[in-house]
Amino acid sequence: MARYDRAITVFSPDGHLFQVEYALEAVRKGNAAVGVRGSDTIVLAVEKKSTPKLQDSRSVRKIVNLDNHIALACAGLKADARVLINRARIECQSYRLTIEDPVTVEYITRYIAGLQQKYTQSGGVRPFGLSTLIIGFDPHTGTPALYQTDPSGTFSAWKANATGRNSNSIREFLEKNYTETSGQETVKLAIRALLEVVESGGKNIEVAVMTKEQGLRQLEEAEIDAIVADIEAEKAAAEAAKKAPATKES
Amino acid sequence: MMKIDFSGLDPSLPVKGNAEDLDDEILAAPSFKLPVTVDFDGFQKAAVQMVKPAKGTTTLAFIFKHGVMVAADSRASMGGYICKALLILNLYKINLYLAASQSVKKIIEINPYMLGTMAGGAADCQFWHRNLGIKCRLHELANKRRISVAGASKLLANILYSYRGMGLSVGTMIAGYDESGAGLYYVDSEGGRLKGTRFSVGSGSPYAYGVLDSGYSFDLSVEDAAELARRAIYHATFRDGASGGVASVYHVGPGGWKKLSGDDVGEMHYSYYPIEPTTVEQEMADVRIA
């Protein structure tokens, strides 16, 4: 009996796959993650639970490289994420070896989503408990892309999206405030979105910026603090501007 | 006594519920049952020798300013294998030509922008080129972009490598035009794959190389390049007995491939070396018998 032949993810009478829905619950309990696509920059920002004093924070990177031009952030079970990320990294290199070309963002997203789907339809396994945000630039055309996958194995492209804790509020904020941005504006938009649900401060947020020329760059805590301060200042100025006309009238 | 089965706990066993992937059919590694013999190595050697047809052909391809020029002859001979059959058939006074065909298509159209040449086993080349065409199309459908010439040649080379030692005989050139320009790769049944600008494959290749190398220049026009390719094939067919028939010339440019010409090499001979009428020294006269 080398293989398990009994499936764990089976249909309920009213057409639900409960294991997949439970997996989505696990995602909803995970850290918030935001992705924003600009015209020349793509940003991933992830909520960071306060690191214990003795922990080496460099070993708990939440935003990882899949290849030189592709990065991934996820919400949900981090151990499952490690397995998925390793398989995706191998696939990126295998593709480079066979086709002599880097993967496109869409291809690797399709691969990861396919993997997630396979585990909802195989014997003896449970679905991966994570949703991923995958960013990257197309190696041939240079266009930026942002994709999201979920435990059921579906994927789609987004201009901006959030997953994890309070993702609905973040998405609402993005829907209200999204505009085509570039460069630092994209970074600001992503951090503003995340700050809707996360305590402000550089030590609670992990931010990575991807550009075509430089690839993925993780922002330092000090940088993030500076941007957060900028955002707070802008918010205060906006508040003051709102109050000012009111006083003029009276 | 039944032993407890611990294989389920084995971490090295892959967890795979669904074995019936579409991939399995087209892309699975080849395998077959081994025959029961006393001397398996010797049997393998004899089998490879029997199956290995002589690579009787001339094909060539080269990259130049306007893309890739591809040319080939059209004679298919069946080497030693047919000779054996000839002996047996001759006992029954049946006539059989040594050359099996004069009209084999040796330039295979993989897709509208890629060509493959055939040298070695005709069936092997035809089948695997068609299989490559399938793979290229699947790649297009899955990735919404054409596969590069490098990628296509790599797919073929990987397949041929996995069949290494099993008797395939393929010496092919994959010529095409993709986003990075003209591409030309030589791929063979040993699993080798070479990128290059000028190749000639087959028993007539030494002769073709002679003409090709001395006349080649990157800045040739399309007509000049076609004439060079045609001439190289003609000279190879003149000297090599296993090459002949029709010299086909194809051009692969940014818009895809186009067949430029197909000329019978016999007729080409007389256009290059027209018959000079010679003066008659002495007319033959009837001698009256006394």
Short mmCIF file of N, CA and C in Angstrom, two decimals, chain B residues 39-124:
data_model
loop_
_atom_site.label_atom_id
_atom_site.label_comp_id
_atom_site.label_asym_id
_atom_site.label_seq_id
_atom_site.Cartn_x
_atom_site.Cartn_y
_atom_site.Cartn_z
N ASP B 39 23.26 -12.75 -23.84
CA ASP B 39 24.22 -11.66 -23.88
C ASP B 39 23.50 -10.37 -24.24
N PHE B 40 23.00 -9.65 -23.25
CA PHE B 40 22.14 -8.49 -23.54
C PHE B 40 22.91 -7.39 -24.26
N ASP B 41 24.15 -7.14 -23.84
CA ASP B 41 24.94 -6.08 -24.49
C ASP B 41 25.17 -6.39 -25.96
N GLY B 42 25.53 -7.65 -26.23
CA GLY B 42 25.76 -8.04 -27.61
C GLY B 42 24.49 -7.92 -28.43
N PHE B 43 23.41 -8.33 -27.83
CA PHE B 43 22.11 -8.23 -28.51
C PHE B 43 21.78 -6.77 -28.81
N GLN B 44 22.04 -5.90 -27.85
CA GLN B 44 21.78 -4.47 -28.06
C GLN B 44 22.58 -3.94 -29.24
N LYS B 45 23.89 -4.31 -29.25
CA LYS B 45 24.78 -3.84 -30.33
C LYS B 45 24.23 -4.28 -31.67
N ALA B 46 23.87 -5.59 -31.76
CA ALA B 46 23.38 -6.11 -33.04
C ALA B 46 22.09 -5.39 -33.44
N ALA B 47 21.24 -5.13 -32.47
CA ALA B 47 19.97 -4.46 -32.78
C ALA B 47 20.21 -3.06 -33.31
N VAL B 48 21.11 -2.32 -32.66
CA VAL B 48 21.39 -0.96 -33.11
C VAL B 48 21.96 -0.98 -34.52
N GLN B 49 22.86 -1.93 -34.80
CA GLN B 49 23.44 -2.01 -36.15
C GLN B 49 22.37 -2.29 -37.19
N MET B 50 21.44 -3.17 -36.86
CA MET B 50 20.41 -3.53 -37.82
C MET B 50 19.49 -2.35 -38.12
N VAL B 51 19.19 -1.60 -37.06
CA VAL B 51 18.23 -0.52 -37.22
C VAL B 51 18.86 0.72 -37.83
N LYS B 52 20.17 0.84 -37.70
CA LYS B 52 20.83 2.09 -38.06
C LYS B 52 20.98 2.22 -39.58
N PRO B 53 20.13 3.00 -40.23
CA PRO B 53 20.30 3.22 -41.66
C PRO B 53 21.43 4.21 -41.88
N ALA B 54 22.09 4.12 -43.02
CA ALA B 54 23.17 5.07 -43.31
C ALA B 54 22.57 6.45 -43.47
N LYS B 55 23.26 7.50 -42.96
CA LYS B 55 22.70 8.84 -43.08
C LYS B 55 23.00 9.35 -44.48
N GLY B 56 22.38 8.66 -45.46
CA GLY B 56 22.66 9.02 -46.85
C GLY B 56 21.85 10.20 -47.28
N THR B 57 22.45 11.37 -47.22
CA THR B 57 21.70 12.57 -47.57
C THR B 57 22.64 13.76 -47.56
N THR B 58 22.14 14.87 -48.09
CA THR B 58 22.85 16.13 -47.88
C THR B 58 21.84 17.18 -47.47
N THR B 59 22.06 17.77 -46.30
CA THR B 59 21.21 18.89 -45.90
C THR B 59 22.13 19.99 -45.42
N LEU B 60 21.69 21.22 -45.58
CA LEU B 60 22.51 22.32 -45.06
C LEU B 60 21.62 23.47 -44.66
N ALA B 61 22.15 24.32 -43.78
CA ALA B 61 21.43 25.52 -43.39
C ALA B 61 22.44 26.56 -42.93
N PHE B 62 22.15 27.82 -43.20
CA PHE B 62 23.04 28.86 -42.69
C PHE B 62 22.26 30.13 -42.40
N ILE B 63 22.76 30.87 -41.42
CA ILE B 63 22.17 32.15 -41.03
C ILE B 63 22.87 33.25 -41.81
N PHE B 64 22.09 34.19 -42.32
CA PHE B 64 22.70 35.35 -42.96
C PHE B 64 21.83 36.56 -42.63
N LYS B 65 22.13 37.66 -43.29
CA LYS B 65 21.50 38.92 -42.90
C LYS B 65 19.98 38.85 -42.90
N HIS B 66 19.41 38.12 -43.88
CA HIS B 66 17.95 38.17 -44.04
C HIS B 66 17.25 36.98 -43.43
N GLY B 67 17.93 36.23 -42.56
CA GLY B 67 17.25 35.11 -41.90
C GLY B 67 18.07 33.83 -42.03
N VAL B 68 17.39 32.73 -42.32
CA VAL B 68 18.06 31.43 -42.44
C VAL B 68 17.74 30.83 -43.79
N MET B 69 18.75 30.27 -44.44
CA MET B 69 18.54 29.54 -45.70
C MET B 69 18.69 28.07 -45.40
N VAL B 70 17.73 27.25 -45.84
CA VAL B 70 17.75 25.82 -45.57
C VAL B 70 17.62 25.09 -46.89
N ALA B 71 18.47 24.08 -47.11
CA ALA B 71 18.40 23.34 -48.38
C ALA B 71 18.69 21.87 -48.14
N ALA B 72 18.14 21.01 -49.02
CA ALA B 72 18.37 19.57 -48.87
C ALA B 72 18.16 18.88 -50.20
N ASP B 73 18.70 17.64 -50.31
CA ASP B 73 18.42 16.83 -51.50
C ASP B 73 17.16 16.04 -51.21
N SER B 74 16.85 15.05 -52.07
CA SER B 74 15.61 14.32 -51.82
C SER B 74 15.74 12.82 -52.05
N ARG B 75 16.98 12.31 -51.98
CA ARG B 75 17.12 10.87 -52.22
C ARG B 75 17.10 10.13 -50.88
N ALA B 76 16.31 9.05 -50.82
CA ALA B 76 16.33 8.19 -49.63
C ALA B 76 16.82 6.83 -50.02
N SER B 77 17.97 6.42 -49.49
CA SER B 77 18.47 5.07 -49.76
C SER B 77 18.32 4.27 -48.48
N MET B 78 18.34 2.97 -48.61
CA MET B 78 18.18 2.18 -47.39
C MET B 78 19.39 1.32 -47.10
N GLY B 79 20.54 1.70 -47.62
CA GLY B 79 21.83 1.14 -47.23
C GLY B 79 21.90 -0.37 -47.23
N GLY B 80 22.49 -0.93 -46.18
CA GLY B 80 22.74 -2.36 -46.14
C GLY B 80 21.48 -3.18 -46.06
N TYR B 81 20.44 -2.58 -45.44
CA TYR B 81 19.23 -3.35 -45.21
C TYR B 81 18.59 -3.76 -46.52
N ILE B 82 18.55 -2.81 -47.45
CA ILE B 82 17.91 -3.14 -48.72
C ILE B 82 18.77 -4.13 -49.48
N CYS B 83 20.13 -3.99 -49.32
CA CYS B 83 21.01 -4.90 -50.05
C CYS B 83 20.68 -6.34 -49.74
N LYS B 84 20.43 -6.65 -48.47
CA LYS B 84 20.12 -8.03 -48.08
C LYS B 84 18.87 -8.48 -48.80
N ALA B 85 17.87 -7.60 -48.77
CA ALA B 85 16.59 -7.95 -49.42
C ALA B 85 16.83 -8.17 -50.91
N LEU B 86 17.73 -7.35 -51.49
CA LEU B 86 18.04 -7.46 -52.92
C LEU B 86 18.53 -8.86 -53.25
N LEU B 87 19.45 -9.37 -52.39
CA LEU B 87 20.01 -10.70 -52.64
C LEU B 87 18.92 -11.74 -52.73
N ILE B 88 18.04 -11.69 -51.72
CA ILE B 88 16.98 -12.71 -51.66
C ILE B 88 16.04 -12.54 -52.84
N LEU B 89 15.71 -11.28 -53.12
CA LEU B 89 14.74 -11.05 -54.19
C LEU B 89 15.35 -11.38 -55.55
N ASN B 90 16.66 -11.17 -55.67
CA ASN B 90 17.30 -11.48 -56.95
C ASN B 90 17.20 -12.94 -57.29
N LEU B 91 17.16 -13.80 -56.25
CA LEU B 91 16.98 -15.22 -56.49
C LEU B 91 15.69 -15.46 -57.24
N TYR B 92 14.72 -14.64 -56.95
CA TYR B 92 13.44 -14.80 -57.64
C TYR B 92 13.36 -13.88 -58.84
N LYS B 93 14.52 -13.37 -59.27
CA LYS B 93 14.61 -12.54 -60.48
C LYS B 93 13.70 -11.33 -60.39
N ILE B 94 13.66 -10.71 -59.21
CA ILE B 94 12.89 -9.46 -59.09
C ILE B 94 13.87 -8.31 -59.07
N ASN B 95 13.56 -7.29 -59.87
CA ASN B 95 14.45 -6.16 -59.96
C ASN B 95 14.12 -5.13 -58.89
N LEU B 96 15.15 -4.66 -58.21
CA LEU B 96 14.87 -3.65 -57.19
C LEU B 96 15.95 -2.58 -57.26
N TYR B 97 15.53 -1.32 -57.36
CA TYR B 97 16.52 -0.26 -57.40
C TYR B 97 17.12 -0.08 -56.02
N LEU B 98 18.38 0.26 -55.96
CA LEU B 98 19.06 0.44 -54.70
C LEU B 98 18.53 1.68 -53.98
N ALA B 99 18.33 2.75 -54.75
CA ALA B 99 17.79 3.96 -54.13
C ALA B 99 16.29 3.75 -53.93
N ALA B 100 15.81 3.92 -52.72
CA ALA B 100 14.41 3.62 -52.46
C ALA B 100 13.49 4.71 -53.00
N SER B 101 13.91 5.94 -52.96
CA SER B 101 13.01 6.99 -53.44
C SER B 101 13.83 8.20 -53.85
N GLN B 102 13.35 8.92 -54.81
CA GLN B 102 14.03 10.13 -55.26
C GLN B 102 13.26 11.37 -54.84
N SER B 103 12.18 11.16 -54.08
CA SER B 103 11.34 12.33 -53.83
C SER B 103 10.91 12.42 -52.37
N VAL B 104 11.88 12.28 -51.48
CA VAL B 104 11.53 12.36 -50.07
C VAL B 104 11.63 13.81 -49.61
N LYS B 105 10.64 14.27 -48.87
CA LYS B 105 10.70 15.62 -48.32
C LYS B 105 11.63 15.62 -47.12
N LYS B 106 12.79 16.25 -47.29
CA LYS B 106 13.74 16.22 -46.19
C LYS B 106 13.71 17.50 -45.37
N ILE B 107 12.92 18.46 -45.81
CA ILE B 107 12.76 19.66 -45.00
C ILE B 107 11.36 19.60 -44.46
N ILE B 108 11.28 19.50 -43.12
CA ILE B 108 10.00 19.26 -42.47
C ILE B 108 9.50 20.56 -41.88
N GLU B 109 8.24 20.85 -42.14
CA GLU B 109 7.67 22.11 -41.66
C GLU B 109 7.07 21.89 -40.27
N ILE B 110 7.80 22.35 -39.25
CA ILE B 110 7.34 22.11 -37.88
C ILE B 110 6.16 23.01 -37.58
N ASN B 111 6.30 24.30 -37.89
CA ASN B 111 5.19 25.24 -37.82
C ASN B 111 5.53 26.40 -38.75
N PRO B 112 4.64 27.35 -38.95
CA PRO B 112 4.88 28.35 -39.99
C PRO B 112 6.15 29.18 -39.85
N TYR B 113 6.85 29.09 -38.74
CA TYR B 113 8.08 29.88 -38.64
C TYR B 113 9.29 29.03 -38.26
N MET B 114 9.14 27.70 -38.32
CA MET B 114 10.26 26.81 -37.98
C MET B 114 10.35 25.64 -38.91
N LEU B 115 11.58 25.33 -39.34
CA LEU B 115 11.79 24.18 -40.21
C LEU B 115 12.75 23.21 -39.55
N GLY B 116 12.61 21.93 -39.89
CA GLY B 116 13.58 20.94 -39.43
C GLY B 116 14.08 20.17 -40.64
N THR B 117 15.37 19.78 -40.64
CA THR B 117 15.88 18.99 -41.76
C THR B 117 16.01 17.56 -41.32
N MET B 118 15.98 16.67 -42.29
CA MET B 118 15.99 15.24 -42.00
C MET B 118 17.28 14.62 -42.46
N ALA B 119 17.97 13.94 -41.57
CA ALA B 119 19.12 13.12 -41.96
C ALA B 119 19.16 11.96 -40.99
N GLY B 120 19.39 10.75 -41.54
CA GLY B 120 19.39 9.59 -40.66
C GLY B 120 18.14 8.77 -40.95
N GLY B 121 17.52 8.29 -39.94
CA GLY B 121 16.32 7.49 -40.14
C GLY B 121 15.15 8.38 -40.53
N ALA B 122 14.55 8.10 -41.69
CA ALA B 122 13.46 8.96 -42.16
C ALA B 122 12.28 8.93 -41.20
N ALA B 123 11.92 7.73 -40.74
CA ALA B 123 10.76 7.62 -39.85
C ALA B 123 11.03 8.33 -38.54
N ASP B 124 12.24 8.14 -38.01
CA ASP B 124 12.59 8.81 -36.75
C ASP B 124 12.46 10.31 -36.90
#
